[in-house]
PDB file of N, CA and C in Angstrom:
ATOM      1  N   UNK L   1     -12.574  15.605  35.502  1.00 84.00           N
ATOM      2  CA  UNK L   1     -13.325  16.436  33.211  1.00 84.00           C
ATOM      3  C   UNK L   1     -12.668  15.184  32.811  1.00 84.00           C
ATOM      4  N   UNK L   2     -13.142  14.717  32.343  1.00 90.00           N
ATOM      5  CA  UNK L   2     -11.864  13.853  31.130  1.00 90.00           C
ATOM      6  C   UNK L   2     -11.921  14.367  29.994  1.00 90.00           C
ATOM      7  N   UNK L   3     -10.334  14.916  29.586  1.00 94.00           N
ATOM      8  CA  UNK L   3     -10.958  15.630  28.193  1.00 94.00           C
ATOM      9  C   UNK L   3     -10.473  14.583  26.720  1.00 94.00           C
ATOM     10  N   UNK L   4     -10.289  14.337  26.398  1.00 96.00           N
ATOM     11  CA  UNK L   4      -9.815  13.845  24.778  1.00 96.00           C
ATOM     12  C   UNK L   4      -9.324  15.029  23.873  1.00 96.00           C
ATOM     13  N   UNK L   5      -7.818  14.453  23.452  1.00 95.00           N
ATOM     14  CA  UNK L   5      -6.902  15.493  23.232  1.00 95.00           C
ATOM     15  C   UNK L   5      -6.726  15.337  21.371  1.00 95.00           C
ATOM     16  N   UNK L   6      -6.978  15.488  20.645  1.00 95.00           N
ATOM     17  CA  UNK L   6      -7.489  14.904  18.765  1.00 95.00           C
ATOM     18  C   UNK L   6      -5.629  15.548  18.679  1.00 95.00           C
ATOM     19  N   UNK L   7      -4.721  14.761  17.536  1.00 95.00           N
ATOM     20  CA  UNK L   7      -3.848  15.792  17.326  1.00 95.00           C
ATOM     21  C   UNK L   7      -3.066  14.358  16.134  1.00 95.00           C
ATOM     22  N   UNK L   8      -3.172  14.663  15.231  1.00 96.00           N
ATOM     23  CA  UNK L   8      -2.149  13.852  13.559  1.00 96.00           C
ATOM     24  C   UNK L   8      -3.099  14.750  12.060  1.00 96.00           C
ATOM     25  N   UNK L   9      -3.932  15.627  12.560  1.00 95.00           N
ATOM     26  CA  UNK L   9      -5.120  15.696  11.347  1.00 95.00           C
ATOM     27  C   UNK L   9      -4.391  16.203  10.109  1.00 95.00           C
ATOM     28  N   UNK L  10      -4.903  17.399   9.159  1.00 97.00           N
ATOM     29  CA  UNK L  10      -3.914  18.117   8.414  1.00 97.00           C
ATOM     30  C   UNK L  10      -4.220  17.750   6.735  1.00 97.00           C
ATOM     31  N   UNK L  11      -4.411  18.412   6.125  1.00 98.00           N
ATOM     32  CA  UNK L  11      -3.816  18.621   4.675  1.00 98.00           C
ATOM     33  C   UNK L  11      -3.055  17.359   4.379  1.00 98.00           C
ATOM     34  N   UNK L  12      -3.927  15.873   3.228  1.00 98.00           N
ATOM     35  CA  UNK L  12      -3.298  14.915   2.703  1.00 98.00           C
ATOM     36  C   UNK L  12      -3.704  14.656   1.314  1.00 98.00           C
ATOM     37  N   UNK L  13      -3.149  14.449   0.503  1.00 98.00           N
ATOM     38  CA  UNK L  13      -2.857  14.535  -1.124  1.00 98.00           C
ATOM     39  C   UNK L  13      -3.571  13.076  -1.194  1.00 98.00           C
ATOM     40  N   UNK L  14      -4.727  12.747  -2.086  1.00 98.00           N
ATOM     41  CA  UNK L  14      -5.527  11.369  -2.571  1.00 98.00           C
ATOM     42  C   UNK L  14      -4.170  10.468  -1.769  1.00 98.00           C
ATOM     43  N   UNK L  15      -4.381   8.889  -2.119  1.00 98.00           N
ATOM     44  CA  UNK L  15      -3.638   8.436  -1.912  1.00 98.00           C
ATOM     45  C   UNK L  15      -2.719   7.918  -0.178  1.00 98.00           C
ATOM     46  N   UNK L  16      -3.256   9.004   0.169  1.00 98.00           N
ATOM     47  CA  UNK L  16      -1.717   9.611   1.186  1.00 98.00           C
ATOM     48  C   UNK L  16      -2.258   8.997   2.660  1.00 98.00           C
ATOM     49  N   UNK L  17      -1.732   9.091   3.260  1.00 98.00           N
ATOM     50  CA  UNK L  17      -1.582   8.826   4.586  1.00 98.00           C
ATOM     51  C   UNK L  17      -1.025   9.739   6.127  1.00 98.00           C
ATOM     52  N   UNK L  18      -2.085   9.497   6.833  1.00 98.00           N
ATOM     53  CA  UNK L  18      -1.927  10.217   8.069  1.00 98.00           C
ATOM     54  C   UNK L  18      -2.331   9.401   9.701  1.00 98.00           C
ATOM     55  N   UNK L  19      -2.029   9.610  10.435  1.00 98.00           N
ATOM     56  CA  UNK L  19      -1.814   9.036  11.372  1.00 98.00           C
ATOM     57  C   UNK L  19      -2.828   9.861  12.808  1.00 98.00           C
ATOM     58  N   UNK L  20      -3.860  10.156  13.388  1.00 98.00           N
ATOM     59  CA  UNK L  20      -4.112  10.463  14.156  1.00 98.00           C
ATOM     60  C   UNK L  20      -4.519   9.625  15.272  1.00 98.00           C
ATOM     61  N   UNK L  21      -4.057  10.276  16.420  1.00 98.00           N
ATOM     62  CA  UNK L  21      -3.734  10.159  17.813  1.00 98.00           C
ATOM     63  C   UNK L  21      -4.826  11.064  18.841  1.00 98.00           C
ATOM     64  N   UNK L  22      -5.929  10.428  19.862  1.00 97.00           N
ATOM     65  CA  UNK L  22      -6.333  10.460  20.512  1.00 97.00           C
ATOM     66  C   UNK L  22      -5.479  10.160  21.705  1.00 97.00           C
ATOM     67  N   UNK L  23      -5.548  11.169  23.228  1.00 96.00           N
ATOM     68  CA  UNK L  23      -4.231  10.762  24.678  1.00 96.00           C
ATOM     69  C   UNK L  23      -5.594  11.469  24.939  1.00 96.00           C
ATOM     70  N   UNK L  24      -6.925  10.812  26.181  1.00 95.00           N
ATOM     71  CA  UNK L  24      -7.182  11.244  27.163  1.00 95.00           C
ATOM     72  C   UNK L  24      -6.188  10.979  28.563  1.00 95.00           C
ATOM     73  N   UNK L  25      -6.982  12.755  29.224  1.00 93.00           N
ATOM     74  CA  UNK L  25      -5.852  13.649  30.238  1.00 93.00           C
ATOM     75  C   UNK L  25      -5.870  12.489  31.568  1.00 93.00           C
ATOM     76  N   UNK L  26      -6.912  11.537  31.510  1.00 88.00           N
ATOM     77  CA  UNK L  26      -6.476  10.792  33.160  1.00 88.00           C
ATOM     78  C   UNK L  26      -5.889   9.645  32.659  1.00 88.00           C
ATOM     79  N   UNK L  27      -5.059   8.249  33.533  1.00 85.00           N
ATOM     80  CA  UNK L  27      -4.940   7.207  32.806  1.00 85.00           C
ATOM     81  C   UNK L  27      -5.246   6.260  34.513  1.00 85.00           C
ATOM     82  N   UNK L  28      -6.950   7.292  35.091  1.00 86.00           N
ATOM     83  CA  UNK L  28      -7.218   6.433  36.204  1.00 86.00           C
ATOM     84  C   UNK L  28      -9.270   6.007  35.907  1.00 86.00           C
ATOM     85  N   UNK L  29      -8.944   6.111  34.875  1.00 88.00           N
ATOM     86  CA  UNK L  29      -9.791   5.521  34.169  1.00 88.00           C
ATOM     87  C   UNK L  29     -10.030   4.514  32.847  1.00 88.00           C
ATOM     88  N   UNK L  30     -10.342   3.619  32.979  1.00 91.00           N
ATOM     89  CA  UNK L  30     -10.559   2.378  32.335  1.00 91.00           C
ATOM     90  C   UNK L  30     -11.177   1.985  31.162  1.00 91.00           C
ATOM     91  N   UNK L  31     -11.380   2.892  29.658  1.00 94.00           N
ATOM     92  CA  UNK L  31     -12.639   3.014  28.814  1.00 94.00           C
ATOM     93  C   UNK L  31     -12.643   1.436  28.009  1.00 94.00           C
ATOM     94  N   UNK L  32     -14.223   1.591  28.355  1.00 95.00           N
ATOM     95  CA  UNK L  32     -14.316   0.661  27.559  1.00 95.00           C
ATOM     96  C   UNK L  32     -14.381  -0.596  25.957  1.00 95.00           C
ATOM     97  N   UNK L  33     -14.114   1.041  25.828  1.00 97.00           N
ATOM     98  CA  UNK L  33     -14.314   0.557  24.438  1.00 97.00           C
ATOM     99  C   UNK L  33     -13.891   2.778  23.863  1.00 97.00           C
ATOM    100  N   UNK L  34     -12.955   2.625  23.190  1.00 97.00           N
ATOM    101  CA  UNK L  34     -12.152   4.193  22.602  1.00 97.00           C
ATOM    102  C   UNK L  34     -12.691   4.262  21.020  1.00 97.00           C
ATOM    103  N   UNK L  35     -12.643   4.902  20.167  1.00 98.00           N
ATOM    104  CA  UNK L  35     -13.357   5.418  19.184  1.00 98.00           C
ATOM    105  C   UNK L  35     -12.749   6.259  17.802  1.00 98.00           C
ATOM    106  N   UNK L  36     -13.183   6.342  16.870  1.00 98.00           N
ATOM    107  CA  UNK L  36     -13.251   7.366  16.212  1.00 98.00           C
ATOM    108  C   UNK L  36     -14.760   8.123  15.558  1.00 98.00           C
ATOM    109  N   UNK L  37     -15.229   8.873  15.765  1.00 98.00           N
ATOM    110  CA  UNK L  37     -16.115   9.246  14.297  1.00 98.00           C
ATOM    111  C   UNK L  37     -15.863  10.338  13.435  1.00 98.00           C
ATOM    112  N   UNK L  38     -16.617  10.828  12.374  1.00 98.00           N
ATOM    113  CA  UNK L  38     -16.351  11.215  11.726  1.00 98.00           C
ATOM    114  C   UNK L  38     -17.563  12.572  11.575  1.00 98.00           C
ATOM    115  N   UNK L  39     -17.101  13.155  10.488  1.00 98.00           N
ATOM    116  CA  UNK L  39     -18.194  14.707   9.730  1.00 98.00           C
ATOM    117  C   UNK L  39     -18.174  14.706   8.811  1.00 98.00           C
ATOM    118  N   UNK L  40     -18.508  15.126   8.483  1.00 97.00           N
ATOM    119  CA  UNK L  40     -17.995  16.188   7.105  1.00 97.00           C
ATOM    120  C   UNK L  40     -19.744  17.323   7.039  1.00 97.00           C
ATOM    121  N   UNK L  41     -19.152  18.099   5.657  1.00 92.00           N
ATOM    122  CA  UNK L  41     -19.998  19.112   5.821  1.00 92.00           C
ATOM    123  C   UNK L  41     -21.321  19.012   5.211  1.00 92.00           C
ATOM    124  N   UNK L  42     -22.386  18.875   5.567  1.00 94.00           N
ATOM    125  CA  UNK L  42     -23.503  18.667   5.554  1.00 94.00           C
ATOM    126  C   UNK L  42     -23.683  16.896   5.595  1.00 94.00           C
ATOM    127  N   UNK L  43     -23.300  16.699   6.592  1.00 96.00           N
ATOM    128  CA  UNK L  43     -23.755  15.264   6.689  1.00 96.00           C
ATOM    129  C   UNK L  43     -23.713  14.849   8.315  1.00 96.00           C
ATOM    130  N   UNK L  44     -24.104  13.690   8.184  1.00 97.00           N
ATOM    131  CA  UNK L  44     -24.017  13.015   9.733  1.00 97.00           C
ATOM    132  C   UNK L  44     -23.415  12.660  10.114  1.00 97.00           C
ATOM    133  N   UNK L  45     -23.050  12.539  11.994  1.00 97.00           N
ATOM    134  CA  UNK L  45     -21.539  12.222  12.364  1.00 97.00           C
ATOM    135  C   UNK L  45     -21.616  10.612  11.375  1.00 97.00           C
ATOM    136  N   UNK L  46     -20.796  10.284  11.843  1.00 97.00           N
ATOM    137  CA  UNK L  46     -20.803   8.351  10.923  1.00 97.00           C
ATOM    138  C   UNK L  46     -19.777   7.818  12.351  1.00 97.00           C
ATOM    139  N   UNK L  47     -19.746   6.472  12.112  1.00 98.00           N
ATOM    140  CA  UNK L  47     -18.732   5.547  12.753  1.00 98.00           C
ATOM    141  C   UNK L  47     -17.402   5.436  11.213  1.00 98.00           C
ATOM    142  N   UNK L  48     -17.237   5.265  12.323  1.00 98.00           N
ATOM    143  CA  UNK L  48     -15.010   5.348  11.128  1.00 98.00           C
ATOM    144  C   UNK L  48     -14.325   3.499  11.820  1.00 98.00           C
ATOM    145  N   UNK L  49     -14.328   3.738  13.706  1.00 98.00           N
ATOM    146  CA  UNK L  49     -14.402   2.571  13.965  1.00 98.00           C
ATOM    147  C   UNK L  49     -14.035   2.750  15.772  1.00 98.00           C
ATOM    148  N   UNK L  50     -14.323   1.250  16.404  1.00 98.00           N
ATOM    149  CA  UNK L  50     -13.601   1.999  17.399  1.00 98.00           C
ATOM    150  C   UNK L  50     -12.471   0.477  18.494  1.00 98.00           C
ATOM    151  N   UNK L  51     -12.745   0.025  19.204  1.00 98.00           N
ATOM    152  CA  UNK L  51     -11.808  -0.076  19.586  1.00 98.00           C
ATOM    153  C   UNK L  51     -11.792  -0.799  20.936  1.00 98.00           C
ATOM    154  N   UNK L  52     -11.950  -2.388  21.814  1.00 96.00           N
ATOM    155  CA  UNK L  52     -12.584  -2.492  22.717  1.00 96.00           C
ATOM    156  C   UNK L  52     -11.153  -3.389  23.709  1.00 96.00           C
ATOM    157  N   UNK L  53     -11.186  -2.927  25.040  1.00 94.00           N
ATOM    158  CA  UNK L  53     -10.312  -2.650  25.635  1.00 94.00           C
ATOM    159  C   UNK L  53      -9.133  -4.327  25.541  1.00 94.00           C
ATOM    160  N   UNK L  54      -9.958  -5.538  25.153  1.00 93.00           N
ATOM    161  CA  UNK L  54      -9.920  -6.623  24.960  1.00 93.00           C
ATOM    162  C   UNK L  54      -9.301  -6.638  23.158  1.00 93.00           C
ATOM    163  N   UNK L  55      -9.100  -5.645  22.687  1.00 94.00           N
ATOM    164  CA  UNK L  55      -8.913  -5.154  21.099  1.00 94.00           C
ATOM    165  C   UNK L  55      -9.607  -5.922  20.008  1.00 94.00           C
ATOM    166  N   UNK L  56     -10.996  -6.323  20.540  1.00 97.00           N
ATOM    167  CA  UNK L  56     -12.125  -6.241  19.208  1.00 97.00           C
ATOM    168  C   UNK L  56     -11.658  -5.008  18.598  1.00 97.00           C
ATOM    169  N   UNK L  57     -11.890  -5.046  17.021  1.00 97.00           N
ATOM    170  CA  UNK L  57     -11.371  -3.584  16.170  1.00 97.00           C
ATOM    171  C   UNK L  57     -13.503  -4.359  15.871  1.00 97.00           C
ATOM    172  N   UNK L  58     -14.107  -2.953  15.595  1.00 97.00           N
ATOM    173  CA  UNK L  58     -15.873  -2.494  14.110  1.00 97.00           C
ATOM    174  C   UNK L  58     -14.707  -1.199  13.328  1.00 97.00           C
ATOM    175  N   UNK L  59     -15.306  -1.681  12.232  1.00 98.00           N
ATOM    176  CA  UNK L  59     -15.191  -0.675  11.790  1.00 98.00           C
ATOM    177  C   UNK L  59     -15.997  -0.030  10.509  1.00 98.00           C
ATOM    178  N   UNK L  60     -16.601   1.456   9.858  1.00 96.00           N
ATOM    179  CA  UNK L  60     -17.183   1.393   9.387  1.00 96.00           C
ATOM    180  C   UNK L  60     -17.300   1.319   8.016  1.00 96.00           C
ATOM    181  N   UNK L  61     -18.449  -0.010   6.939  1.00 95.00           N
ATOM    182  CA  UNK L  61     -18.314   0.027   5.708  1.00 95.00           C
ATOM    183  C   UNK L  61     -17.219   0.705   4.999  1.00 95.00           C
ATOM    184  N   UNK L  62     -17.628   2.077   5.143  1.00 94.00           N
ATOM    185  CA  UNK L  62     -16.660   2.714   3.438  1.00 94.00           C
ATOM    186  C   UNK L  62     -14.627   2.280   3.963  1.00 94.00           C
ATOM    187  N   UNK L  63     -14.364   1.952   4.948  1.00 93.00           N
ATOM    188  CA  UNK L  63     -12.795   2.123   5.708  1.00 93.00           C
ATOM    189  C   UNK L  63     -12.543   1.213   4.327  1.00 93.00           C
ATOM    190  N   UNK L  64     -13.187  -0.485   4.420  1.00 87.00           N
ATOM    191  CA  UNK L  64     -12.548  -1.405   3.642  1.00 87.00           C
ATOM    192  C   UNK L  64     -11.003  -1.280   3.679  1.00 87.00           C
ATOM    193  N   UNK L  65     -10.701  -1.929   4.579  1.00 92.00           N
ATOM    194  CA  UNK L  65      -9.475  -2.379   5.032  1.00 92.00           C
ATOM    195  C   UNK L  65      -8.445  -0.991   4.814  1.00 92.00           C
ATOM    196  N   UNK L  66      -8.990  -0.029   4.536  1.00 97.00           N
ATOM    197  CA  UNK L  66      -7.605   1.103   5.062  1.00 97.00           C
ATOM    198  C   UNK L  66      -7.684   1.724   5.388  1.00 97.00           C
ATOM    199  N   UNK L  67      -7.763   2.000   6.767  1.00 98.00           N
ATOM    200  CA  UNK L  67      -7.599   2.526   8.465  1.00 98.00           C
ATOM    201  C   UNK L  67      -7.167   1.001   9.182  1.00 98.00           C
ATOM    202  N   UNK L  68      -6.955   1.187  10.055  1.00 98.00           N
ATOM    203  CA  UNK L  68      -6.791   0.108  10.971  1.00 98.00           C
ATOM    204  C   UNK L  68      -6.748   1.095  12.587  1.00 98.00           C
ATOM    205  N   UNK L  69      -7.465   0.092  13.295  1.00 98.00           N
ATOM    206  CA  UNK L  69      -7.469   1.262  14.839  1.00 98.00           C
ATOM    207  C   UNK L  69      -6.554  -0.011  15.594  1.00 98.00           C
ATOM    208  N   UNK L  70      -5.788   1.544  17.094  1.00 97.00           N
ATOM    209  CA  UNK L  70      -5.001  -0.027  18.048  1.00 97.00           C
ATOM    210  C   UNK L  70      -5.326   1.190  18.801  1.00 97.00           C
ATOM    211  N   UNK L  71      -4.543   0.365  20.448  1.00 96.00           N
ATOM    212  CA  UNK L  71      -5.170   1.875  22.139  1.00 96.00           C
ATOM    213  C   UNK L  71      -3.626   1.022  22.156  1.00 96.00           C
ATOM    214  N   UNK L  72      -3.022   1.173  23.142  1.00 95.00           N
ATOM    215  CA  UNK L  72      -2.108   1.728  23.740  1.00 95.00           C
ATOM    216  C   UNK L  72      -3.050   1.796  25.783  1.00 95.00           C
ATOM    217  N   UNK L  73      -3.149   0.415  26.418  1.00 92.00           N
ATOM    218  CA  UNK L  73      -3.865   0.777  27.310  1.00 92.00           C
ATOM    219  C   UNK L  73      -3.882   1.430  28.520  1.00 92.00           C
ATOM    220  N   UNK L  74      -2.591   1.435  28.562  1.00 91.00           N
ATOM    221  CA  UNK L  74      -1.303   2.581  30.278  1.00 91.00           C
ATOM    222  C   UNK L  74      -1.998   3.571  29.462  1.00 91.00           C
ATOM    223  N   UNK L  75      -1.985   3.814  28.268  1.00 92.00           N
ATOM    224  CA  UNK L  75      -1.925   5.314  28.118  1.00 92.00           C
ATOM    225  C   UNK L  75      -2.575   6.151  27.939  1.00 92.00           C
ATOM    226  N   UNK L  76      -4.048   5.287  28.028  1.00 94.00           N
ATOM    227  CA  UNK L  76      -5.328   5.646  27.478  1.00 94.00           C
ATOM    228  C   UNK L  76      -5.265   6.351  25.705  1.00 94.00           C
ATOM    229  N   UNK L  77      -4.237   6.007  25.893  1.00 96.00           N
ATOM    230  CA  UNK L  77      -4.481   6.757  23.587  1.00 96.00           C
ATOM    231  C   UNK L  77      -5.079   6.060  22.738  1.00 96.00           C
ATOM    232  N   UNK L  78      -5.205   6.627  21.931  1.00 97.00           N
ATOM    233  CA  UNK L  78      -6.164   5.686  20.524  1.00 97.00           C
ATOM    234  C   UNK L  78      -5.988   6.282  19.116  1.00 97.00           C
ATOM    235  N   UNK L  79      -5.474   5.296  18.331  1.00 98.00           N
ATOM    236  CA  UNK L  79      -4.490   5.939  17.199  1.00 98.00           C
ATOM    237  C   UNK L  79      -5.541   4.531  15.672  1.00 98.00           C
ATOM    238  N   UNK L  80      -5.312   5.929  14.776  1.00 98.00           N
ATOM    239  CA  UNK L  80      -5.931   5.787  13.599  1.00 98.00           C
ATOM    240  C   UNK L  80      -5.610   5.627  12.931  1.00 98.00           C
ATOM    241  N   UNK L  81      -4.610   4.952  11.990  1.00 98.00           N
ATOM    242  CA  UNK L  81      -3.921   4.659  10.950  1.00 98.00           C
ATOM    243  C   UNK L  81      -4.732   4.664   9.576  1.00 98.00           C
ATOM    244  N   UNK L  82      -4.768   5.771   9.005  1.00 98.00           N
ATOM    245  CA  UNK L  82      -5.286   5.484   7.296  1.00 98.00           C
ATOM    246  C   UNK L  82      -4.239   5.684   6.626  1.00 98.00           C
ATOM    247  N   UNK L  83      -4.214   4.869   5.664  1.00 98.00           N
ATOM    248  CA  UNK L  83      -4.028   4.872   4.804  1.00 98.00           C
ATOM    249  C   UNK L  83      -5.051   5.471   3.434  1.00 98.00           C
ATOM    250  N   UNK L  84      -4.230   4.989   1.801  1.00 98.00           N
ATOM    251  CA  UNK L  84      -5.335   4.938   0.437  1.00 98.00           C
ATOM    252  C   UNK L  84      -6.377   6.323   1.194  1.00 98.00           C
ATOM    253  N   UNK L  85      -6.123   7.064   1.579  1.00 98.00           N
ATOM    254  CA  UNK L  85      -7.585   8.686   2.017  1.00 98.00           C
ATOM    255  C   UNK L  85      -7.945   8.897   0.440  1.00 98.00           C
ATOM    256  N   UNK L  86      -9.309   9.200   0.183  1.00 97.00           N
ATOM    257  CA  UNK L  86      -9.993  10.034  -0.469  1.00 97.00           C
ATOM    258  C   UNK L  86     -10.266  11.454  -0.121  1.00 97.00           C
ATOM    259  N   UNK L  87     -10.496  12.037  -1.896  1.00 97.00           N
ATOM    260  CA  UNK L  87     -12.001  13.030  -0.776  1.00 97.00           C
ATOM    261  C   UNK L  87     -12.887  12.699  -0.176  1.00 97.00           C
ATOM    262  N   UNK L  88     -13.676  11.871  -0.674  1.00 96.00           N
ATOM    263  CA  UNK L  88     -15.159  11.871   0.463  1.00 96.00           C
ATOM    264  C   UNK L  88     -14.063  11.692   1.585  1.00 96.00           C
ATOM    265  N   UNK L  89     -12.626  11.730   1.508  1.00 97.00           N
ATOM    266  CA  UNK L  89     -12.548  11.290   3.515  1.00 97.00           C
ATOM    267  C   UNK L  89     -11.637  12.010   4.415  1.00 97.00           C
ATOM    268  N   UNK L  90     -12.328  13.254   4.183  1.00 98.00           N
ATOM    269  CA  UNK L  90     -12.734  14.714   3.546  1.00 98.00           C
ATOM    270  C   UNK L  90     -13.428  14.848   5.714  1.00 98.00           C
ATOM    271  N   UNK L  91     -13.721  15.053   6.185  1.00 98.00           N
ATOM    272  CA  UNK L  91     -14.226  15.462   7.464  1.00 98.00           C
ATOM    273  C   UNK L  91     -13.220  15.620   9.054  1.00 98.00           C
ATOM    274  N   UNK L  92     -14.531  16.432   9.540  1.00 98.00           N
ATOM    275  CA  UNK L  92     -13.675  15.950  11.294  1.00 98.00           C
ATOM    276  C   UNK L  92     -13.597  15.266  11.945  1.00 98.00           C
ATOM    277  N   UNK L  93     -12.715  14.691  12.263  1.00 98.00           N
ATOM    278  CA  UNK L  93     -12.971  13.178  12.724  1.00 98.00           C
ATOM    279  C   UNK L  93     -13.408  13.680  14.464  1.00 98.00           C
ATOM    280  N   UNK L  94     -13.771  12.793  15.209  1.00 98.00           N
ATOM    281  CA  UNK L  94     -13.399  13.298  16.933  1.00 98.00           C
ATOM    282  C   UNK L  94     -13.069  12.081  16.616  1.00 98.00           C
ATOM    283  N   UNK L  95     -12.172  11.810  18.524  1.00 97.00           N
ATOM    284  CA  UNK L  95     -12.193  10.904  19.183  1.00 97.00           C
ATOM    285  C   UNK L  95     -13.317  10.362  20.500  1.00 97.00           C
ATOM    286  N   UNK L  96     -13.464   9.417  20.633  1.00 97.00           N
ATOM    287  CA  UNK L  96     -14.577   9.113  22.006  1.00 97.00           C
ATOM    288  C   UNK L  96     -14.423   8.120  22.428  1.00 97.00           C
ATOM    289  N   UNK L  97     -14.478   7.836  23.432  1.00 97.00           N
ATOM    290  CA  UNK L  97     -13.938   6.498  24.674  1.00 97.00           C
ATOM    291  C   UNK L  97     -15.922   7.239  25.999  1.00 97.00           C
ATOM    292  N   UNK L  98     -15.877   5.865  25.575  1.00 95.00           N
ATOM    293  CA  UNK L  98     -17.246   5.309  26.884  1.00 95.00           C
ATOM    294  C   UNK L  98     -16.659   3.960  27.988  1.00 95.00           C
ATOM    295  N   UNK L  99     -16.507   4.403  29.020  1.00 94.00           N
ATOM    296  CA  UNK L  99     -16.762   3.786  30.925  1.00 94.00           C
ATOM    297  C   UNK L  99     -18.327   3.399  31.352  1.00 94.00           C
ATOM    298  N   UNK L 100     -19.111   2.481  30.638  1.00 92.00           N
ATOM    299  CA  UNK L 100     -20.409   2.339  31.165  1.00 92.00           C
ATOM    300  C   UNK L 100     -21.397   3.142  31.033  1.00 92.00           C
ATOM    301  N   UNK L 101     -21.881   3.837  31.129  1.00 91.00           N
ATOM    302  CA  UNK L 101     -22.701   4.864  30.712  1.00 91.00           C
ATOM    303  C   UNK L 101     -22.127   6.773  30.468  1.00 91.00           C
ATOM    304  N   UNK L 102     -20.858   6.730  30.632  1.00 94.00           N
ATOM    305  CA  UNK L 102     -20.239   7.284  30.489  1.00 94.00           C
ATOM    306  C   UNK L 102     -19.887   7.484  28.828  1.00 94.00           C
ATOM    307  N   UNK L 103     -20.027   8.739  28.013  1.00 95.00           N
ATOM    308  CA  UNK L 103     -19.806   8.779  26.700  1.00 95.00           C
ATOM    309  C   UNK L 103     -18.628  10.405  26.933  1.00 95.00           C
ATOM    310  N   UNK L 104     -17.574  10.199  26.615  1.00 96.00           N
ATOM    311  CA  UNK L 104     -16.486  11.325  26.926  1.00 96.00           C
ATOM    312  C   UNK L 104     -15.867  12.114  25.072  1.00 96.00           C
ATOM    313  N   UNK L 105     -16.337  12.960  24.521  1.00 97.00           N
ATOM    314  CA  UNK L 105     -15.439  12.770  23.132  1.00 97.00           C
ATOM    315  C   UNK L 105     -14.902  14.292  23.156  1.00 97.00           C
ATOM    316  N   UNK L 106     -13.885  13.693  22.136  1.00 97.00           N
ATOM    317  CA  UNK L 106     -12.651  14.858  22.030  1.00 97.00           C
ATOM    318  C   UNK L 106     -13.021  15.577  21.295  1.00 97.00           C
ATOM    319  N   UNK L 107     -12.472  17.090  20.742  1.00 96.00           N
ATOM    320  CA  UNK L 107     -12.757  18.602  20.329  1.00 96.00           C
ATOM    321  C   UNK L 107     -13.098  18.527  18.455  1.00 96.00           C
ATOM    322  N   UNK L 108     -11.990  17.244  17.941  1.00 97.00           N
ATOM    323  CA  UNK L 108     -12.086  17.191  16.807  1.00 97.00           C
ATOM    324  C   UNK L 108     -10.827  17.596  15.665  1.00 97.00           C
ATOM    325  N   UNK L 109     -10.257  16.865  15.104  1.00 97.00           N
ATOM    326  CA  UNK L 109      -9.114  17.690  14.174  1.00 97.00           C
ATOM    327  C   UNK L 109      -9.303  17.376  12.555  1.00 97.00           C
ATOM    328  N   UNK L 110      -9.979  17.755  11.883  1.00 98.00           N
ATOM    329  CA  UNK L 110      -9.399  17.998  10.306  1.00 98.00           C
ATOM    330  C   UNK L 110      -8.678  17.647   9.387  1.00 98.00           C
ATOM    331  N   UNK L 111      -9.109  16.584   8.799  1.00 98.00           N
ATOM    332  CA  UNK L 111      -8.609  15.744   8.138  1.00 98.00           C
ATOM    333  C   UNK L 111      -9.298  16.163   6.650  1.00 98.00           C
ATOM    334  N   UNK L 112      -8.408  17.050   5.403  1.00 98.00           N
ATOM    335  CA  UNK L 112      -8.611  16.867   4.629  1.00 98.00           C
ATOM    336  C   UNK L 112      -8.160  16.186   3.505  1.00 98.00           C
ATOM    337  N   UNK L 113      -8.601  15.729   2.174  1.00 98.00           N
ATOM    338  CA  UNK L 113      -7.725  14.932   1.307  1.00 98.00           C
ATOM    339  C   UNK L 113      -8.605  15.721   0.234  1.00 98.00           C
ATOM    340  N   UNK L 114      -6.801  16.254  -0.512  1.00 97.00           N
ATOM    341  CA  UNK L 114      -7.116  17.415  -1.709  1.00 97.00           C
ATOM    342  C   UNK L 114      -5.482  17.350  -2.422  1.00 97.00           C
ATOM    343  N   UNK L 115      -5.829  16.979  -3.726  1.00 96.00           N
ATOM    344  CA  UNK L 115      -4.851  17.653  -4.518  1.00 96.00           C
ATOM    345  C   UNK L 115      -4.512  19.304  -4.568  1.00 96.00           C
TER     346      UNK L 115
END
């Protein structure tokens, strides 16, 4: 059973930065895609960013150059650097990883942007 463990969430002031990490419990699987989604209270889960094994990235429209996703393929770890955070970025951030038809999700980490 693959587990994804997120870390790095917390409380940050508007304009601040956070770096989220997500590590898979196994290195025996090479995930085609790793990424992040988020879900704010009362809203649907939405894509934040994803990155392929080859380094191709895609971001949600709201990111607008503020976030950067990266991954360490050997360590099966994906990172999300978030800068210029806004109160509307407050949400639970979920890591996910996909291999062929299998998609795995982490438990989520809370990000709160507030003064």
